[in-house]
XYZ file of C-alpha atoms in Angstrom:
481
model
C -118.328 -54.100 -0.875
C -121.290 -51.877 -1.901
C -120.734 -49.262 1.048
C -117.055 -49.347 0.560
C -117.791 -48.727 -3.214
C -120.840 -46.013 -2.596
C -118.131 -44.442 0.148
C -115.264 -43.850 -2.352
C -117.309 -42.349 -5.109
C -119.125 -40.131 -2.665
C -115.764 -38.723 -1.389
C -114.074 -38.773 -4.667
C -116.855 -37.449 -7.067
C -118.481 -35.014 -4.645
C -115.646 -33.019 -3.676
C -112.228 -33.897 -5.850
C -113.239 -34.887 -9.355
C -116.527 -33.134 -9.758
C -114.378 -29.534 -9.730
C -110.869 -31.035 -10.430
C -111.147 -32.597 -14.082
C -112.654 -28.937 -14.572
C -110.006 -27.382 -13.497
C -107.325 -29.108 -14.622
C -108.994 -29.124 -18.142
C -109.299 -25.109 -17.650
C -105.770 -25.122 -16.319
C -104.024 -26.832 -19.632
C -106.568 -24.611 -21.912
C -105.636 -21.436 -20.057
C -101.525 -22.394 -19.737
C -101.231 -23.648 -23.104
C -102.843 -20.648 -25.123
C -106.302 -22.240 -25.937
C -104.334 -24.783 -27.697
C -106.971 -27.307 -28.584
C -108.862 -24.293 -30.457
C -105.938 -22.466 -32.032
C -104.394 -25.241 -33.005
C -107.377 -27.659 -34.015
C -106.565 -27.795 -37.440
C -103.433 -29.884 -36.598
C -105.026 -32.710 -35.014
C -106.312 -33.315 -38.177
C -102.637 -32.584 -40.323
C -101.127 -34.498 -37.753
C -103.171 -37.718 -38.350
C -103.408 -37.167 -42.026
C -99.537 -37.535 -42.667
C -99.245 -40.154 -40.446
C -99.875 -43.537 -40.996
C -96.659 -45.693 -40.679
C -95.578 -48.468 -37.858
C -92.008 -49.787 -37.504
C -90.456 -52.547 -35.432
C -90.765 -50.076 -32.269
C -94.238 -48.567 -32.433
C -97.456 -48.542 -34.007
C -98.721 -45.676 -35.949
C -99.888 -42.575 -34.751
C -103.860 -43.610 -36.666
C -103.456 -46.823 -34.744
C -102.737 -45.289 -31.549
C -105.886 -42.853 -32.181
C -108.097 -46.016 -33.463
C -106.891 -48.079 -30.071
C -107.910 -45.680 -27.865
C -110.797 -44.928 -29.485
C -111.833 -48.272 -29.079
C -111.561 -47.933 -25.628
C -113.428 -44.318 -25.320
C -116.249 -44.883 -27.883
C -118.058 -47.338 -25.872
C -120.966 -48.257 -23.613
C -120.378 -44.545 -22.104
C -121.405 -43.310 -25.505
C -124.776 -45.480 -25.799
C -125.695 -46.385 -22.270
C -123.791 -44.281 -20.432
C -125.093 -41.142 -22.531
C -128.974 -42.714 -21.266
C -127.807 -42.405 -17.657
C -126.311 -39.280 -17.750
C -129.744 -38.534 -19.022
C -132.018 -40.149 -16.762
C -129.738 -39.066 -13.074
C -129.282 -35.837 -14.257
C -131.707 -34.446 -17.003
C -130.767 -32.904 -20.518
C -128.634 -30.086 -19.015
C -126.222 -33.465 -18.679
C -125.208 -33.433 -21.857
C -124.178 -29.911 -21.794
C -121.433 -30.748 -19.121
C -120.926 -33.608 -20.845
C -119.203 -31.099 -23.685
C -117.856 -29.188 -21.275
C -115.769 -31.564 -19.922
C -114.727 -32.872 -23.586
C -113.619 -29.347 -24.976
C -111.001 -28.500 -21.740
C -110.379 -32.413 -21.322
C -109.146 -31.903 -25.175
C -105.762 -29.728 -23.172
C -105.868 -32.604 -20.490
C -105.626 -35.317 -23.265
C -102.798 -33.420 -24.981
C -101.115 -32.654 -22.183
C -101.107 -36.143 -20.632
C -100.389 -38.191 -24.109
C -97.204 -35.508 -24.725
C -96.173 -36.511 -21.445
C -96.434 -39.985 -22.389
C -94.366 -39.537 -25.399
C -91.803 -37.634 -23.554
C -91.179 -40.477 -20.904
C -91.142 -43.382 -23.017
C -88.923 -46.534 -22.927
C -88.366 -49.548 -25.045
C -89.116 -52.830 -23.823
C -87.121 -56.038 -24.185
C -88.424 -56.560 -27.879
C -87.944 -52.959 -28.873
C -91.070 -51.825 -28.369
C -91.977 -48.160 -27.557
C -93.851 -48.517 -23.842
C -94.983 -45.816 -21.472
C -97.915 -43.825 -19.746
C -98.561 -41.787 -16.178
C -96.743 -44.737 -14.548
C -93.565 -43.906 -16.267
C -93.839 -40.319 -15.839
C -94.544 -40.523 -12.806
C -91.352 -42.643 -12.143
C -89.243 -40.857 -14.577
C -90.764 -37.119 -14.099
C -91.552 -36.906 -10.817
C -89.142 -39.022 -9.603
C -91.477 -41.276 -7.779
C -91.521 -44.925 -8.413
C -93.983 -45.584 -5.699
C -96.415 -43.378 -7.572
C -96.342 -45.185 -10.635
C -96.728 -48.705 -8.854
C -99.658 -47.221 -7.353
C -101.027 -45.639 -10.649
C -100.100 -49.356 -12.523
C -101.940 -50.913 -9.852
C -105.358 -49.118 -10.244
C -105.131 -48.726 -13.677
C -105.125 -53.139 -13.986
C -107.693 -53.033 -11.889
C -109.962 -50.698 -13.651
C -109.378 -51.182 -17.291
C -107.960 -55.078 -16.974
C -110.736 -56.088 -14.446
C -113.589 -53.700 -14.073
C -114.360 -52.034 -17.291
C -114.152 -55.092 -19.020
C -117.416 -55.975 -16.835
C -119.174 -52.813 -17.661
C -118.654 -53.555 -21.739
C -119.499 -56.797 -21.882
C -122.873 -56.211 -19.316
C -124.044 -53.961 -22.332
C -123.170 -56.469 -24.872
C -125.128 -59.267 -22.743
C -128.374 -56.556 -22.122
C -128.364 -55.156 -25.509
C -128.352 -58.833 -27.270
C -131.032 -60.345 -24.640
C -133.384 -56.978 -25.491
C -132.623 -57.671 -29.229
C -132.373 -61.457 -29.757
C -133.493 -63.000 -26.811
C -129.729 -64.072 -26.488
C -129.292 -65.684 -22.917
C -126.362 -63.640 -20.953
C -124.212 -66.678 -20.174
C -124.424 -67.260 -24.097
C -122.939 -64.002 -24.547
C -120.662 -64.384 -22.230
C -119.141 -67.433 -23.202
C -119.115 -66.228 -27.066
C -117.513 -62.863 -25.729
C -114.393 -64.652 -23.899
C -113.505 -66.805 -26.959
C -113.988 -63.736 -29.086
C -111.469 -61.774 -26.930
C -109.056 -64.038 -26.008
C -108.462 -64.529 -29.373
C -107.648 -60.646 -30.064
C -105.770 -60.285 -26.915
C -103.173 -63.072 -26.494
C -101.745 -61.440 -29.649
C -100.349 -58.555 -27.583
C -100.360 -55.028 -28.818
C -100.051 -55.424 -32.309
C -102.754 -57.304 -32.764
C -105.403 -55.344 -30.600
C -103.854 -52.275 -32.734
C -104.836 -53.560 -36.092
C -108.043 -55.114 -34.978
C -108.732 -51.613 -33.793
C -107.353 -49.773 -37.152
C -110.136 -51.863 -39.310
C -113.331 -52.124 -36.830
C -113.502 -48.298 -35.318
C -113.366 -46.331 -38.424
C -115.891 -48.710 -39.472
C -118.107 -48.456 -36.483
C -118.111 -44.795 -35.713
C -119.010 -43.572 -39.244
C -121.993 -45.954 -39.315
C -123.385 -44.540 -36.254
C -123.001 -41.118 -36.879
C -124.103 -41.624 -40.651
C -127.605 -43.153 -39.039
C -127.503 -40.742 -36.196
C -127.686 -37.802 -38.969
C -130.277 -39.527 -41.157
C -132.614 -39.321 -37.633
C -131.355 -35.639 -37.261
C -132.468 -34.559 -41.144
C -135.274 -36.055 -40.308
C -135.921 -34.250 -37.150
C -134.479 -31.331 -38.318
C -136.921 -28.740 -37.301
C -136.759 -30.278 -33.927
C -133.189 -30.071 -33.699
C -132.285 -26.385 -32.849
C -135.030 -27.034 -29.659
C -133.775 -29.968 -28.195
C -130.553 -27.928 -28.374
C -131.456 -25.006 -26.291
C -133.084 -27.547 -23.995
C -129.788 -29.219 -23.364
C -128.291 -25.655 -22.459
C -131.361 -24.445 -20.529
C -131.601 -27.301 -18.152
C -127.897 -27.357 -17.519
C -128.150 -23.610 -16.114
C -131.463 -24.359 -14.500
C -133.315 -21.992 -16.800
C -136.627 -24.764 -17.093
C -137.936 -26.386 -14.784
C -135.875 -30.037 -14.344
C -137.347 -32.666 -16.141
C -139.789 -34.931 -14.126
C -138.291 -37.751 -12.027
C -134.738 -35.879 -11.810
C -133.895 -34.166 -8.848
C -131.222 -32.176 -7.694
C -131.889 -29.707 -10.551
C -128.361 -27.717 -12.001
C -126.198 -29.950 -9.301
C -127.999 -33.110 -10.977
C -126.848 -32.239 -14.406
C -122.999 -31.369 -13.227
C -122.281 -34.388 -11.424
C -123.892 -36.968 -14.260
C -122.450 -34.903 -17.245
C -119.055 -34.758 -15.864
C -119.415 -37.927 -14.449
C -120.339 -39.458 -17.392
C -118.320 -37.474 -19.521
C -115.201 -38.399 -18.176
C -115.983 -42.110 -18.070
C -116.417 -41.396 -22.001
C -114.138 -39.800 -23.258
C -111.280 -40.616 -20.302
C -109.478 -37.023 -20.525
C -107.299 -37.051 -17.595
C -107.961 -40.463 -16.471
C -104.314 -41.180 -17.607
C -105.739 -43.935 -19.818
C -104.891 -43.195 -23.420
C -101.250 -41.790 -22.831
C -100.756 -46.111 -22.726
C -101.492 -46.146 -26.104
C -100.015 -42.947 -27.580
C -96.646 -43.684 -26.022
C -96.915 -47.041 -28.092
C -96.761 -45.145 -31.215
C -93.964 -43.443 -33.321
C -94.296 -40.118 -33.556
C -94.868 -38.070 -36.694
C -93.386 -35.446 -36.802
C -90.786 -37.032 -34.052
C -91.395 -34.293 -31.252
C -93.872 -35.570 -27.982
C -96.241 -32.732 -28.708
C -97.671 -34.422 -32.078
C -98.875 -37.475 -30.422
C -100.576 -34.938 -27.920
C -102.657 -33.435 -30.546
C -103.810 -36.965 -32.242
C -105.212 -37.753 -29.061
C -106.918 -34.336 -27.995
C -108.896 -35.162 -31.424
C -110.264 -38.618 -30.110
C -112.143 -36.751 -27.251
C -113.387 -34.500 -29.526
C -114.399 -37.407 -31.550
C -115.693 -39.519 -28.755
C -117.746 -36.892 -26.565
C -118.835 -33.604 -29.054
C -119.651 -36.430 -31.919
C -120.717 -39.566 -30.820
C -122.508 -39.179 -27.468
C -124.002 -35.978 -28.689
C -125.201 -37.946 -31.632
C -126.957 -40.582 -29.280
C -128.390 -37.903 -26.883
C -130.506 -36.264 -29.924
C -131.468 -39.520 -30.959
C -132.870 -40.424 -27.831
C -134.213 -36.645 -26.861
C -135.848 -36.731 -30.611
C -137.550 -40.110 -30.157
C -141.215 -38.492 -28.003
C -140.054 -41.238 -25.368
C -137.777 -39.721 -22.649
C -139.167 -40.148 -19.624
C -136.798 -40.592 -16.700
C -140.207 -41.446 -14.088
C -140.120 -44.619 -16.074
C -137.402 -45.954 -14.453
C -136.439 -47.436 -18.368
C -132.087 -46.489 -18.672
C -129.245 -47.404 -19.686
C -129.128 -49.417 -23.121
C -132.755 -50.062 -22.674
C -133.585 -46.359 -23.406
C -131.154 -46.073 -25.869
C -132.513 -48.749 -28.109
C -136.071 -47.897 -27.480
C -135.589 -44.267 -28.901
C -133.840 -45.638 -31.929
C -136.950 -48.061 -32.143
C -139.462 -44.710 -31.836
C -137.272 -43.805 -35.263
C -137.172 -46.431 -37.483
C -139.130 -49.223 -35.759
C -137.501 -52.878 -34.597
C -134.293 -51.805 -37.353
C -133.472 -49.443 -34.536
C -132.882 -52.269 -31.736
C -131.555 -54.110 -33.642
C -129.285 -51.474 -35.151
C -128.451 -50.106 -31.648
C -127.426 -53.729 -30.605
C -125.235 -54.372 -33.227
C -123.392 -50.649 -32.443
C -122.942 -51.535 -28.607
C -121.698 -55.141 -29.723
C -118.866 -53.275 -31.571
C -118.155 -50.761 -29.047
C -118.100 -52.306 -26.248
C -116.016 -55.693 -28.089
C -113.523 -53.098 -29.141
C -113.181 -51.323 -25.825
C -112.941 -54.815 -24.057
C -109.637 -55.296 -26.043
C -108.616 -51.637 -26.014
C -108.535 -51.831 -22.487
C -106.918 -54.203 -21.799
C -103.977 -53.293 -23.605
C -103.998 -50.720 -20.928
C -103.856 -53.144 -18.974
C -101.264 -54.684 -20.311
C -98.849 -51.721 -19.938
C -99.108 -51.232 -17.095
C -98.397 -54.601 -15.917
C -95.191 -54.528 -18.018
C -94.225 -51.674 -16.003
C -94.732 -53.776 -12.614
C -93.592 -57.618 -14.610
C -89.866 -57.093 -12.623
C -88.760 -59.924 -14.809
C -92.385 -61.610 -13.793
C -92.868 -63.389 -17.356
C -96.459 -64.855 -16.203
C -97.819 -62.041 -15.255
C -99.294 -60.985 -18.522
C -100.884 -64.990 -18.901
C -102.231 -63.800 -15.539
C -103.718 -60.290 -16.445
C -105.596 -62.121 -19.444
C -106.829 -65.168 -17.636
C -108.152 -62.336 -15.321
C -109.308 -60.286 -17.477
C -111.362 -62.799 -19.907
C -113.060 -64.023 -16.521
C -114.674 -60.620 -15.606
C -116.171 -60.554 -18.987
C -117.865 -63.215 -18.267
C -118.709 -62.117 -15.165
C -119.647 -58.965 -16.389
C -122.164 -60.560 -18.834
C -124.362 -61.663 -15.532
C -124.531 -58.285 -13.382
C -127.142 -55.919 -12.888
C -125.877 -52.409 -14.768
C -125.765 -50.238 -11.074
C -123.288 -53.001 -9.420
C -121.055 -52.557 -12.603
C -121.076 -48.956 -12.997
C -120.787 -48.266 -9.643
C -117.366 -50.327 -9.142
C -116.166 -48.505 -12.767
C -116.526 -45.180 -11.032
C -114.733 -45.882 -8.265
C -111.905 -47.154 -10.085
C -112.152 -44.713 -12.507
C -111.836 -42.021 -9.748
C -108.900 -43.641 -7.846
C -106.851 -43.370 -11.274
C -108.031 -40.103 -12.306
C -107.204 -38.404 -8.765
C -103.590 -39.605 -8.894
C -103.107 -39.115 -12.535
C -104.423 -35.246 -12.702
C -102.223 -34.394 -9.775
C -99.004 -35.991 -11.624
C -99.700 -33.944 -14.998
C -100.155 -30.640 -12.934
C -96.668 -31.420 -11.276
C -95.443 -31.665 -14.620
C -97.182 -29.225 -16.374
C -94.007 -27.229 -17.110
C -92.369 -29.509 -18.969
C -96.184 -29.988 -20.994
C -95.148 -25.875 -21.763
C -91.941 -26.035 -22.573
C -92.904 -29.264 -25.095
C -95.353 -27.342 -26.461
C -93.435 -23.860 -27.307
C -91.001 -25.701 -28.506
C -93.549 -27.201 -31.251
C -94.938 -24.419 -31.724
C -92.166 -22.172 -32.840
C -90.745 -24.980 -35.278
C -94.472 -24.754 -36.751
C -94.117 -20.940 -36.849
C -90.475 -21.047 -38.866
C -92.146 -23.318 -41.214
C -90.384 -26.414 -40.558
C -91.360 -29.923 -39.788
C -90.988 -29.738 -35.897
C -88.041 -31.855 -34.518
C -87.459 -33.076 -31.416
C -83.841 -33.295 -29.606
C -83.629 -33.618 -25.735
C -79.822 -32.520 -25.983
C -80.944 -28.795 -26.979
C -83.363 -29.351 -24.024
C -81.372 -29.826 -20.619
C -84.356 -28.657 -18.733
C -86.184 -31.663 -20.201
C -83.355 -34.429 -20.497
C -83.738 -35.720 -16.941
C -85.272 -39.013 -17.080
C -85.967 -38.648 -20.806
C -84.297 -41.478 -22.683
C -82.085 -39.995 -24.992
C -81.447 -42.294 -27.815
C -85.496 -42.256 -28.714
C -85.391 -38.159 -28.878
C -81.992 -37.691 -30.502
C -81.865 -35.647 -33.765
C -80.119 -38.164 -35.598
C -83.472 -40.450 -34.844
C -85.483 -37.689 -35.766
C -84.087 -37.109 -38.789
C -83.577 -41.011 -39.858
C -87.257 -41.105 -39.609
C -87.912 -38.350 -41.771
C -85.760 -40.021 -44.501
C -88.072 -43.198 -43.756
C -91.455 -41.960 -43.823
C-alpha cells in the first residue's frame, strides 16, 4: 500500500501538480483580467448582502463558513509545520503563491458549480465538478470517476488526517489516550452529520467565525509583540524561497524543497482547484442570482484560509527562537511548542483547543463533500448515504490511531487524483468561466444588480437547467431578499 501510495504522489506531485495548479491558477488570473485583484472588493459586497437560505439552498455566508470548515484545518496548524520542516521558510512563500492565483481557480470552479446545478428530490440545490463534468463536458464517465475519488478522499481519508491531529494535539496537551479521542470524536460527528446538509451548514455558520477570529486575534497579540522581529522573518520567508540564504539546516533540496512543500501544502489548505468547495457553493442560493457571485464568495475563503491563517501560524512558529527542522520535532508538535515559547503551557493548550475546532469542523465539512457526491452516484441507491457515514465515522476513528506520515501520505494521493481530473475539466470549460464572468461584469459596470438568464445565453444553455437561471427566478428572489 505504501509503495503504491509513495508511487502515485511521486508521479502526480513531481511532474503534473507541482507546475499545473500554477498554471491553471496563472491561467484563470491571466484570462479573467486579474479578477481576484480588480475585483477584490466584491468578495467582500458579495458576502455582506447576503445572508438568506430558502427551502432550496443555504446561504451564500453558509456556503463560505462550510467550506471554510473544511479548508481551515490541520493544513493550517500542522500542515503549515511540515511545509516548514520538508521544505524550509521559503515554503510559506509558495504557500501564498499558490493561494493568490488559486483565488481565479476557486472562482472559476465554484461559478462553474453554480452554473451546472440541479435540484434533488427534496428541492435542494446540488452540484460540483461531477455535474459539470456530466453536464459541461458531456461526460458522465468523468464525473463518476471525479464522485468516486472525491468519497474517497474527503469521506474516507481526510477525515483520518483531522481527527490524527485532534488525537496528537489532545495526548501532547492532556495526556488524552487516542482511542479516547477517537471514540468521543465519532459520537461527536455522527451527531452533526446524520442531519444532512443543513445541519453541517449551521453548525459551520456558528463555530468558524468563532474559531478563526480567535486565532488570528492571538496570532496578532504574538506579532505586536514580536513586532520588530516581524519585517525579518518576512524577508526570510521570501529569501529562502528564491534561494537567496543559505537553506535552513536539516532541509535539503534548497529552492526545489520549498516549491514542492509550499504548493504541496498549500493546496491541501486552501483546496483551490481540488474541485472540493464548488460542492458546497452549488448548495447555496445565489445573491445576486448570476453563477459568478458564488465564484467570488469562495475566491475570498482561500484568501482567508492561506494569506491569513497559515501565514498567521508560520510567524508564530518562525517567532518562537525554536525552529529547528534537525530536530526531527513537526507537525502539531512544533506548532504547539512555538505557541508554548510565547506564552508558556496557555499556548498548548491554546493550540489544542484551535486544532480540536478545526479539524472537528473540517471532519463534518468534508464529508458533506462527501455526501454530494454520492448523491450524484445514489441511482435511486437510498442506503448509500447510511453507508458513506458508517464509513466515514469509522476512519475517524481510525484516524485517531495512525502515525501522521501514513495519513498524510494517503491524503496526498487522493488529493492529487481529484485535483488532476478536476483542473483539466475547468480548463475545458474555461470559456463558459469567461463568458459568466463578462457577463457579470458589464451588469456591475451599468450599475445594476447583475442578473442571470440562460435564455439570453444560448452559448451557455446546454446542459444548464433552465428553470433555476430564468429571469423570472431571478427577479422573484430579488423581491424576496
Amino acid at each position: 500500500m505504501n509503495i503504491v501510495v509513495d508511487y502515485t504522489n511521486a508521479i502526480l506531485w513531481n511532474y503534473v501538480l507541482l507546475y499545473g495548479l500554477l498554471a491553471v491558477g496563472v491561467f484563470f488570473t491571466i484570462r479573467l483580467g486579474f479578477i481576484q485583484f480588480r475585483y477584490f472588493g466584491q468578495c467582500f459586497s458579495v458576502l455582506l448582502k447576503s445572508r438568506h437560505e430558502d427551502r432550496n439552498g443555504i446561504s451564500p455566508f453558509q456556503a463560505l463558513c462550510t467550506s471554510l470548515a473544511s479548508r481551515v484545518g490541520t493544513g493550517n496548524i500542522a500542515g503549515v509545520a511540515v511545509a516548514l520542516t520538508l521544505g524550509g521558510p521559503g515554503a510559506i512563500f509558495w504557500m501564498w503563491m499558490v493561494a493568490l492565483v488559486g483565488m481565479a481557480t476557486a472562482y472559476a470552479e465554484s461559478a462553474l458549480a453554480q452554473l451546472y446545478k440541479v435540484e434533488d428530490d427534496e428541492g435542494q440545490f446540488r452540484g460540483g465538478p461531477a455535474f459539470y463534468m456530466a453536464a459541461g463536458l458531456k461526460s458522465p464517465l468523468l464525473g463518476h470517476i471525479f464522485a468516486i475519488a472525491l468519497i474517497f478522499a474527503f469521506g474516507v481519508v481526510f477525515s483520518a488526517v483531522q481527527s490524527n491531529s485532534i488525537a496528537d494535539a489532545m495526548y501532547s496537551a492532556f495526556d488524552m489516550p487516542e482511542v479516547v479521542t477517537g471514540v468521543v470524536l465519532v459520537v461527536a460527528a455522527g451527531l452533526v452529520i446524520f442531519g444532512g446538509l443543513r445541519k453541517i451548514a449551521h453548525f459551520a455558520e456558528v463555530v468558524v467565525p468563532f474559531m478563526a477570529i480567535a486565532y488570528v486575534v492571538i496570532a496578532f497579540g504574538i506579532l505586536a509583540v514580536n513586532f520588530e522581529q516581524v519585517p525579518g522573518v518576512l524577508w526570510s520567508i521570501v529569501a529562502h524561497a528564491f534561494g537567496l540564504e543559505e537553506a535552513v539546516g536539516g532541509v535539503t533540496g534548497g529552492v526545489m524543497a520549498a516549491l514542492l512543500n509550499g504548493v504541496r501544502r498549500g493546496l491541501y489548505s486552501n483546496e483551490a482547484g481540488m474541485g472540493s468547495a464548488p460542492n458546497v457553493a452549488a448548495s447555496a442560493v445565489p445573491d445576486p442570482h448570476h453563477p459568478a457571485s458564488q465564484g467570488f464568495v469562495q475566491a475570498l475563503g482561500v484568501f482567508i484560509d492561506t494569506i491569513v491563517i497559515c501565514t498567521a501560524t508560520a510567524l508564530i512558529i518562525l517567532l518562537s527562537g525554536i525552529y529547528d527542522p534537525t530536530t526531527g520535532v513537526t507537525g502539531i508538535s512544533l506548532t504547539q511548542s512555538a505557541a508554548e515559547a510565547h506564552v508558556g503551557d496557555f499556548g498548548v493548550y491554546f493550540i489544542a483547543v484551535a486544532i480540536l475546532f478545526f479539524a472537528f469542523t473540517s471532519i463534518v465539512a468534508n464529508y458533506s463533500y462527501a455526501e454530494n457526491a454520492m448523491i450524484y452516484l445514489e441511482h435511486g441507491w437510498k442506503g448509500g448515504l447510511t453507508v458513506l457515514r458508517i464509513l466515514s465515522l469509522a476512519m475517524v476513528f481510525w484516524g485517531s490511531l495512525q502515525t501522521v506520515d501514513t495519513v498524510f501520505n494517503a491524503a496526498d494521493a487522493a488529493m492529487a487524483v481529484m485535483a488532476t481530473i478536476n483542473l483539466i475539466a475547468i480548463v475545458l470549460l474555461a470559456p463558459k468561466v469567461s463568458l459568466i464572468t463578462k457577463d457579470y461584469i458589464k451588469q456591475l459596470k451599468e450599475g445594476k444588480e447583475p442578473l442571470f438568464d440562460v435564455a439570453e445565453h444560448p452559448e451557455l444553455s446546454e446542459g444548464v437547467d433552465a428553470t433555476i437561471w430564468s429571469k423570472e427566478r431571478g427577479e422573484e428572489a430579488q423581491k424576496r431578499y
